[in-house]
Amino acid sequence: MKSNSQPAASPITARRWQAVLDRDASLDGAFVFAVSSTGIFCRPSCPAKRPRRQNVTFFADALQAEQSGYRACLRCRPKAVDGNPRSALVRAICRYIEQHIEDRLTLSLLAREFRRSPFHLQRTFKNVLGVSPKAYIDAVRLRQVKQNLQAGHDVTTALYAAGYGSSSRLYERTAAQLGMTPEKYRRGAVGALIRYTIVRYTIANSPLGRMLIAATDKGICAIQFADNDDQLQQGLMREFPFATRRRDDAAMSEWRVNLTRLIQGRETNPSLPLDIRATAFQRRVWEALQRIPRGETRSYSAVAKKIGMPKATRAVARACATNPVAVAIPCHRVIREDGDLGGYRWGIERKEQLLELESLR
Ligand SMILES: [Zn+2]
């Protein structure tokens, strides 16, 4: 027989009780439940035995439960600051999206990656952030496209690097978001003067080839290697097609000296002002690379661990491969775990030569 002292449950209370019965972790952080027979309050997912319904009171948060005289459960720690697995999950998803923005990201892919049902993942994400994963992906992509266009990349490159498979799709989807076509956005944003110089390097009798150093008035924006001047100039044009590019050996002579000193290990303070565009993730990787001492190497996975994302080894490798400034950001110091040199944007021989030179001193 049913007790009629029990007040009729409101829909919210009924849903909360169901969440408690289900140990629904997606609602951790949304409310706590307190148990009058024990004087303890818990988060919905607490693994402890379920109390009787008539002993349970719901509170919006831990503070309210405490003010009513309850103590926090030691098992599920409903007060732990970082202990909300729901928002931790969403943070992890956001990071994953930022790291994999070049890939084809779908709800089902995210669901597989985070071992949740697409429905559960979508609901949790929306509850915490107020937008769907898809809207978040779009926002990250748009930001990336803007950065790429502002950096002077051509539209196709800018779109591709932001994870848009085909440019026609971006025109449809983001012309509206940008308020103009990507072409127009880029033209308006670009026009910077880029000065550059070309240096010939020979290291320990083996030519490193020719190095181009390019800078805006804010700092170095590109350092590239190639076998001849033509390749270098084409490389710069591909990277900054709408900037004004001017060879200016005199104006660049100071950079030239600094870079030479850096490569030869005579530079005491190797922090050169850089003017580069990066995603938040690239920036973290590149900063970690700048802290690898000369003469040492790290594995891709060690760098991933260093930035607190041990699973992001592939994304780290990708960030290395897109490093715009050779040597200044020493991506050549990152190698594979098994000792294999891995890849290098400017050719594996140059990576080998740079490492050799650094180990000599
Ligand atoms: Zn508990």
CSV table of C-alpha atoms and ligand atoms in Angstrom, one decimal:
chain,number,residue,atom,x,y,z
A,1,MET,CA,0.0,0.0,0.0
A,2,LYS,CA,1.2,3.5,-0.8
A,3,SER,CA,1.9,6.0,1.9
A,4,ASN,CA,-0.3,9.0,1.5
A,5,SER,CA,1.9,11.2,3.7
A,6,GLN,CA,4.2,11.4,0.6
A,7,PRO,CA,3.5,14.7,-1.2
A,8,ALA,CA,2.7,14.4,-4.9
A,9,ALA,CA,6.0,14.6,-6.8
A,10,SER,CA,6.5,17.5,-9.1
A,11,PRO,CA,7.8,16.5,-12.6
A,12,ILE,CA,11.2,17.9,-11.7
A,13,THR,CA,11.4,15.9,-8.5
A,14,ALA,CA,10.2,12.8,-10.3
A,15,ARG,CA,12.9,13.2,-12.9
A,16,ARG,CA,15.5,13.8,-10.2
A,17,TRP,CA,14.5,10.7,-8.3
A,18,GLN,CA,14.7,8.7,-11.5
A,19,ALA,CA,18.2,10.1,-12.1
A,20,VAL,CA,19.2,8.9,-8.6
A,21,LEU,CA,17.8,5.4,-9.3
A,22,ASP,CA,19.7,5.4,-12.6
A,23,ARG,CA,22.9,6.8,-11.1
A,24,ASP,CA,22.8,9.2,-14.0
A,25,ALA,CA,26.2,10.9,-14.1
A,26,SER,CA,25.1,13.3,-16.7
A,27,LEU,CA,23.1,15.1,-14.0
A,28,ASP,CA,26.0,15.4,-11.5
A,29,GLY,CA,26.3,19.0,-10.8
A,30,ALA,CA,22.7,19.7,-11.7
A,31,PHE,CA,21.5,18.8,-8.2
A,32,VAL,CA,22.4,16.9,-5.0
A,33,PHE,CA,20.2,14.6,-3.0
A,34,ALA,CA,20.2,14.4,0.8
A,35,VAL,CA,19.2,11.4,2.9
A,36,SER,CA,17.6,12.2,6.3
A,37,SER,CA,18.3,8.8,7.8
A,38,THR,CA,22.1,9.3,7.4
A,39,GLY,CA,22.4,13.0,7.3
A,40,ILE,CA,24.5,12.8,4.2
A,41,PHE,CA,24.1,14.3,0.7
A,42,CYS,CA,25.3,12.8,-2.6
A,43,ARG,CA,25.6,13.5,-6.3
A,44,PRO,CA,23.2,11.6,-8.5
A,45,SER,CA,25.8,9.1,-9.7
A,46,CYS,CA,27.0,8.1,-6.1
A,47,PRO,CA,27.7,4.4,-6.1
A,48,ALA,CA,26.3,3.9,-2.6
A,49,LYS,CA,23.2,1.9,-2.0
A,50,ARG,CA,20.0,3.8,-2.9
A,51,PRO,CA,18.1,5.2,0.0
A,52,ARG,CA,14.3,4.9,0.5
A,53,ARG,CA,12.4,7.6,-1.4
A,54,GLN,CA,10.7,9.0,1.6
A,55,ASN,CA,14.1,9.8,3.2
A,56,VAL,CA,15.3,11.8,0.3
A,57,THR,CA,15.3,15.6,-0.2
A,58,PHE,CA,16.7,17.4,-3.3
A,59,PHE,CA,18.8,20.5,-3.3
A,60,ALA,CA,20.1,22.6,-6.1
A,61,ASP,CA,23.6,22.5,-4.9
A,62,ALA,CA,25.9,21.4,-2.1
A,63,LEU,CA,25.7,24.7,-0.3
A,64,GLN,CA,22.0,24.5,0.2
A,65,ALA,CA,22.3,20.9,1.5
A,66,GLU,CA,24.9,22.0,4.0
A,67,GLN,CA,22.8,24.9,5.1
A,68,SER,CA,20.1,22.4,5.9
A,69,GLY,CA,22.5,20.5,8.1
A,70,TYR,CA,23.7,17.7,5.8
A,71,ARG,CA,27.3,16.6,5.3
A,72,ALA,CA,28.9,15.7,2.0
A,73,CYS,CA,29.3,12.1,1.2
A,74,LEU,CA,32.9,10.9,1.3
A,75,ARG,CA,32.4,8.4,-1.5
A,76,CYS,CA,31.0,10.6,-4.3
A,77,ARG,CA,32.4,13.9,-3.0
A,78,PRO,CA,29.6,16.2,-4.2
A,79,LYS,CA,31.5,19.3,-3.2
A,80,ALA,CA,34.8,18.5,-5.1
A,81,VAL,CA,35.6,21.6,-7.1
A,82,ASP,CA,36.7,19.8,-10.1
A,83,GLY,CA,34.7,16.8,-9.4
A,84,ASN,CA,31.8,17.4,-11.7
A,85,PRO,CA,32.3,14.7,-14.2
A,86,ARG,CA,29.7,16.2,-16.5
A,87,SER,CA,31.5,19.5,-17.0
A,88,ALA,CA,34.8,17.6,-17.1
A,89,LEU,CA,33.5,15.5,-19.9
A,90,VAL,CA,32.3,18.6,-21.8
A,91,ARG,CA,35.7,20.2,-21.3
A,92,ALA,CA,37.4,17.1,-22.7
A,93,ILE,CA,35.0,17.1,-25.7
A,94,CYS,CA,35.8,20.8,-26.4
A,95,ARG,CA,39.5,20.1,-26.3
A,96,TYR,CA,39.1,17.2,-28.6
A,97,ILE,CA,37.2,19.3,-31.1
A,98,GLU,CA,39.8,22.0,-31.0
A,99,GLN,CA,42.6,19.5,-31.6
A,100,HIS,CA,40.8,17.6,-34.4
A,101,ILE,CA,39.2,20.6,-36.1
A,102,GLU,CA,40.9,19.6,-39.4
A,103,ASP,CA,39.1,16.2,-39.3
A,104,ARG,CA,35.6,15.4,-40.2
A,105,LEU,CA,33.9,15.7,-36.9
A,106,THR,CA,30.5,14.2,-36.3
A,107,LEU,CA,28.3,13.6,-33.3
A,108,SER,CA,28.6,9.8,-33.7
A,109,LEU,CA,32.4,10.1,-34.0
A,110,LEU,CA,32.5,12.1,-30.7
A,111,ALA,CA,30.1,9.6,-29.1
A,112,ARG,CA,32.4,6.7,-30.0
A,113,GLU,CA,35.5,8.6,-28.9
A,114,PHE,CA,33.9,9.4,-25.5
A,115,ARG,CA,32.0,6.1,-25.1
A,116,ARG,CA,28.6,7.7,-24.8
A,117,SER,CA,25.5,7.4,-26.8
A,118,PRO,CA,25.1,10.3,-29.3
A,119,PHE,CA,22.0,11.3,-27.5
A,120,HIS,CA,23.6,11.4,-24.1
A,121,LEU,CA,26.6,13.3,-25.4
A,122,GLN,CA,24.5,15.8,-27.2
A,123,ARG,CA,22.3,16.4,-24.1
A,124,THR,CA,25.2,16.7,-21.7
A,125,PHE,CA,27.0,19.1,-24.0
A,126,LYS,CA,24.0,21.3,-24.4
A,127,ASN,CA,23.1,21.3,-20.7
A,128,VAL,CA,26.6,22.5,-19.8
A,129,LEU,CA,27.4,24.8,-22.6
A,130,GLY,CA,24.0,25.8,-23.9
A,131,VAL,CA,24.9,24.9,-27.5
A,132,SER,CA,25.1,21.7,-29.4
A,133,PRO,CA,28.5,20.0,-30.2
A,134,LYS,CA,27.8,20.9,-33.9
A,135,ALA,CA,27.4,24.6,-33.1
A,136,TYR,CA,30.6,24.5,-31.1
A,137,ILE,CA,32.4,22.8,-34.0
A,138,ASP,CA,31.1,25.5,-36.3
A,139,ALA,CA,32.3,28.2,-34.0
A,140,VAL,CA,35.8,26.8,-33.7
A,141,ARG,CA,36.0,26.3,-37.5
A,142,LEU,CA,34.9,29.9,-38.2
A,143,ARG,CA,37.4,31.3,-35.7
A,144,GLN,CA,40.1,29.2,-37.4
A,145,VAL,CA,39.1,30.4,-40.9
A,146,LYS,CA,39.2,34.0,-39.8
A,147,GLN,CA,42.7,33.5,-38.3
A,148,ASN,CA,43.8,31.8,-41.5
A,149,LEU,CA,42.4,34.5,-43.7
A,150,GLN,CA,43.8,37.3,-41.6
A,151,ALA,CA,47.2,35.6,-41.8
A,152,GLY,CA,46.9,36.0,-45.6
A,153,HIS,CA,46.4,32.4,-46.5
A,154,ASP,CA,44.5,31.8,-49.7
A,155,VAL,CA,40.8,30.9,-49.2
A,156,THR,CA,41.2,27.2,-50.2
A,157,THR,CA,44.1,26.7,-47.7
A,158,ALA,CA,42.2,28.6,-45.0
A,159,LEU,CA,39.1,26.5,-45.4
A,160,TYR,CA,41.0,23.2,-45.7
A,161,ALA,CA,43.0,23.9,-42.5
A,162,ALA,CA,39.9,24.6,-40.7
A,163,GLY,CA,38.4,21.3,-41.5
A,164,TYR,CA,36.0,22.2,-44.3
A,165,GLY,CA,36.2,19.5,-46.9
A,166,SER,CA,35.2,21.6,-49.9
A,167,SER,CA,35.2,25.3,-50.3
A,168,SER,CA,31.8,25.5,-51.8
A,169,ARG,CA,30.4,24.3,-48.5
A,170,LEU,CA,32.1,27.0,-46.6
A,171,TYR,CA,30.9,29.7,-49.0
A,172,GLU,CA,27.4,28.5,-48.3
A,173,ARG,CA,27.8,28.1,-44.6
A,174,THR,CA,30.1,30.9,-43.5
A,175,ALA,CA,29.6,33.7,-45.9
A,176,ALA,CA,26.6,34.5,-43.8
A,177,GLN,CA,28.6,34.1,-40.5
A,178,LEU,CA,31.4,36.3,-41.7
A,179,GLY,CA,29.0,38.8,-43.1
A,180,MET,CA,30.8,38.7,-46.4
A,181,THR,CA,32.5,36.2,-48.7
A,182,PRO,CA,35.8,34.7,-47.5
A,183,GLU,CA,37.6,36.4,-50.4
A,184,LYS,CA,36.4,39.8,-49.3
A,185,TYR,CA,37.1,39.1,-45.6
A,186,ARG,CA,40.7,38.2,-46.5
A,187,ARG,CA,41.3,41.2,-48.8
A,188,GLY,CA,40.1,43.5,-46.1
A,189,ALA,CA,42.2,41.9,-43.5
A,190,VAL,CA,45.4,41.7,-45.4
A,191,GLY,CA,47.8,44.2,-46.8
A,192,ALA,CA,50.7,43.8,-44.4
A,193,LEU,CA,54.1,44.4,-45.6
A,194,ILE,CA,56.3,41.4,-45.2
A,195,ARG,CA,60.1,41.9,-45.6
A,196,TYR,CA,62.3,38.9,-46.2
A,197,THR,CA,65.9,37.9,-46.7
A,198,ILE,CA,67.5,34.7,-47.9
A,199,VAL,CA,70.5,33.1,-46.2
A,200,ARG,CA,72.7,30.2,-47.4
A,201,TYR,CA,73.7,27.8,-44.7
A,202,THR,CA,76.3,25.1,-44.6
A,203,ILE,CA,76.5,23.0,-41.5
A,204,ALA,CA,79.4,20.7,-40.7
A,205,ASN,CA,80.2,20.5,-44.4
A,206,SER,CA,76.7,19.5,-45.4
A,207,PRO,CA,74.5,22.2,-46.8
A,208,LEU,CA,71.3,22.9,-44.9
A,209,GLY,CA,70.3,24.7,-48.0
A,210,ARG,CA,68.8,28.2,-48.3
A,211,MET,CA,66.8,29.7,-45.5
A,212,LEU,CA,64.2,32.4,-45.9
A,213,ILE,CA,63.5,34.7,-43.0
A,214,ALA,CA,60.4,36.9,-43.3
A,215,ALA,CA,59.1,39.4,-40.8
A,216,THR,CA,56.3,41.9,-40.4
A,217,ASP,CA,56.9,45.0,-38.3
A,218,LYS,CA,55.7,42.9,-35.3
A,219,GLY,CA,58.1,40.0,-35.6
A,220,ILE,CA,59.1,37.0,-37.6
A,221,CYS,CA,56.3,35.5,-39.5
A,222,ALA,CA,58.0,32.7,-41.5
A,223,ILE,CA,61.3,30.8,-41.5
A,224,GLN,CA,61.5,28.3,-44.3
A,225,PHE,CA,64.1,26.1,-45.9
A,226,ALA,CA,64.5,25.1,-49.5
A,227,ASP,CA,67.1,24.2,-52.1
A,228,ASN,CA,66.9,27.5,-54.1
A,229,ASP,CA,65.6,31.0,-54.0
A,230,ASP,CA,62.8,30.3,-56.4
A,231,GLN,CA,61.3,27.6,-54.1
A,232,LEU,CA,61.6,29.9,-51.1
A,233,GLN,CA,59.8,32.8,-52.8
A,234,GLN,CA,57.0,30.6,-54.0
A,235,GLY,CA,56.7,29.1,-50.6
A,236,LEU,CA,56.3,32.6,-49.1
A,237,MET,CA,53.8,33.6,-51.8
A,238,ARG,CA,51.7,30.5,-51.0
A,239,GLU,CA,51.7,31.3,-47.4
A,240,PHE,CA,51.0,35.0,-47.7
A,241,PRO,CA,49.5,35.5,-51.2
A,242,PHE,CA,48.0,38.9,-50.6
A,243,ALA,CA,50.6,40.5,-48.4
A,244,THR,CA,53.1,42.9,-50.0
A,245,ARG,CA,56.3,40.8,-50.1
A,246,ARG,CA,59.6,42.6,-50.4
A,247,ARG,CA,63.1,41.3,-50.3
A,248,ASP,CA,65.0,43.6,-48.1
A,249,ASP,CA,68.4,42.2,-47.1
A,250,ALA,CA,69.5,45.4,-45.3
A,251,ALA,CA,66.4,45.8,-43.2
A,252,MET,CA,66.6,42.1,-42.3
A,253,SER,CA,70.2,42.0,-41.4
A,254,GLU,CA,69.6,42.0,-37.7
A,255,TRP,CA,67.2,39.0,-37.9
A,256,ARG,CA,69.8,37.3,-40.1
A,257,VAL,CA,72.5,37.7,-37.5
A,258,ASN,CA,70.2,36.6,-34.7
A,259,LEU,CA,69.0,33.5,-36.5
A,260,THR,CA,72.6,32.5,-37.4
A,261,ARG,CA,73.6,32.8,-33.8
A,262,LEU,CA,70.6,30.8,-32.8
A,263,ILE,CA,71.4,28.0,-35.2
A,264,GLN,CA,75.0,27.9,-34.2
A,265,GLY,CA,74.1,27.9,-30.5
A,266,ARG,CA,75.7,31.3,-29.8
A,267,GLU,CA,72.4,33.0,-29.0
A,268,THR,CA,72.0,33.3,-25.2
A,269,ASN,CA,68.4,34.5,-25.3
A,270,PRO,CA,66.8,32.6,-28.2
A,271,SER,CA,63.4,34.2,-27.7
A,272,LEU,CA,62.8,36.1,-30.9
A,273,PRO,CA,59.6,38.1,-31.4
A,274,LEU,CA,57.2,36.1,-33.5
A,275,ASP,CA,54.2,37.3,-35.5
A,276,ILE,CA,52.4,34.1,-36.1
A,277,ARG,CA,48.8,32.9,-36.0
A,278,ALA,CA,48.0,29.8,-34.1
A,279,THR,CA,45.1,27.9,-32.6
A,280,ALA,CA,45.1,27.7,-28.9
A,281,PHE,CA,46.3,24.1,-29.2
A,282,GLN,CA,49.1,24.9,-31.7
A,283,ARG,CA,50.3,27.7,-29.4
A,284,ARG,CA,50.5,25.3,-26.4
A,285,VAL,CA,52.5,22.8,-28.4
A,286,TRP,CA,54.8,25.4,-29.9
A,287,GLU,CA,55.5,26.9,-26.4
A,288,ALA,CA,56.3,23.5,-25.2
A,289,LEU,CA,58.8,23.0,-28.1
A,290,GLN,CA,60.5,26.3,-27.2
A,291,ARG,CA,61.3,24.9,-23.8
A,292,ILE,CA,63.2,21.9,-25.1
A,293,PRO,CA,66.8,22.7,-24.4
A,294,ARG,CA,69.3,22.7,-27.2
A,295,GLY,CA,71.0,19.4,-27.6
A,296,GLU,CA,68.0,17.4,-26.4
A,297,THR,CA,65.0,15.8,-28.0
A,298,ARG,CA,61.6,14.8,-26.9
A,299,SER,CA,59.1,12.3,-28.3
A,300,TYR,CA,55.8,13.4,-29.7
A,301,SER,CA,54.0,11.6,-26.8
A,302,ALA,CA,56.2,13.3,-24.2
A,303,VAL,CA,55.2,16.7,-25.6
A,304,ALA,CA,51.6,15.6,-25.6
A,305,LYS,CA,52.0,14.7,-21.9
A,306,LYS,CA,53.8,17.9,-21.2
A,307,ILE,CA,50.8,20.0,-22.3
A,308,GLY,CA,48.5,17.8,-20.3
A,309,MET,CA,46.9,15.9,-23.2
A,310,PRO,CA,48.6,12.5,-23.3
A,311,LYS,CA,46.3,11.2,-26.0
A,312,ALA,CA,47.0,14.0,-28.4
A,313,THR,CA,50.2,12.6,-29.9
A,314,ARG,CA,48.9,12.8,-33.5
A,315,ALA,CA,47.7,16.3,-33.0
A,316,VAL,CA,51.1,17.2,-31.6
A,317,ALA,CA,52.8,15.8,-34.7
A,318,ARG,CA,50.4,17.8,-36.8
A,319,ALA,CA,51.2,21.0,-34.9
A,320,CYS,CA,54.9,20.3,-35.5
A,321,ALA,CA,54.2,19.8,-39.2
A,322,THR,CA,52.5,23.2,-39.5
A,323,ASN,CA,55.2,25.1,-37.6
A,324,PRO,CA,55.6,28.3,-39.7
A,325,VAL,CA,59.0,29.3,-38.2
A,326,ALA,CA,61.7,26.6,-38.4
A,327,VAL,CA,64.4,26.7,-35.8
A,328,ALA,CA,62.8,29.6,-33.8
A,329,ILE,CA,60.2,27.1,-32.8
A,330,PRO,CA,62.5,24.0,-32.6
A,331,CYS,CA,60.1,21.4,-34.0
A,332,HIS,CA,63.2,19.5,-35.2
A,333,ARG,CA,63.8,18.5,-31.5
A,334,VAL,CA,60.7,16.3,-31.5
A,335,ILE,CA,61.2,12.7,-32.7
A,336,ARG,CA,59.4,9.4,-32.5
A,337,GLU,CA,59.5,7.3,-29.3
A,338,ASP,CA,61.4,4.6,-31.0
A,339,GLY,CA,64.2,7.0,-31.9
A,340,ASP,CA,63.1,7.3,-35.5
A,341,LEU,CA,63.4,11.0,-36.5
A,342,GLY,CA,59.7,11.2,-37.6
A,343,GLY,CA,58.8,13.8,-40.2
A,344,TYR,CA,60.0,17.4,-40.8
A,345,ARG,CA,58.2,20.0,-42.8
A,346,TRP,CA,61.5,21.0,-44.6
A,347,GLY,CA,62.8,17.5,-45.2
A,348,ILE,CA,64.2,14.9,-42.9
A,349,GLU,CA,67.8,15.5,-43.9
A,350,ARG,CA,67.6,19.1,-42.6
A,351,LYS,CA,66.2,17.8,-39.3
A,352,GLU,CA,69.1,15.4,-39.0
A,353,GLN,CA,71.6,18.1,-39.8
A,354,LEU,CA,70.1,20.5,-37.2
A,355,LEU,CA,70.1,17.8,-34.5
A,356,GLU,CA,73.7,16.9,-35.4
A,357,LEU,CA,74.8,20.4,-35.2
A,358,GLU,CA,73.1,20.9,-31.8
A,359,SER,CA,74.7,17.7,-30.3
A,360,LEU,CA,78.1,18.9,-31.3
A,361,ARG,CA,78.1,21.7,-28.9
B,1,ZN,ZN,27.6,9.7,-2.1
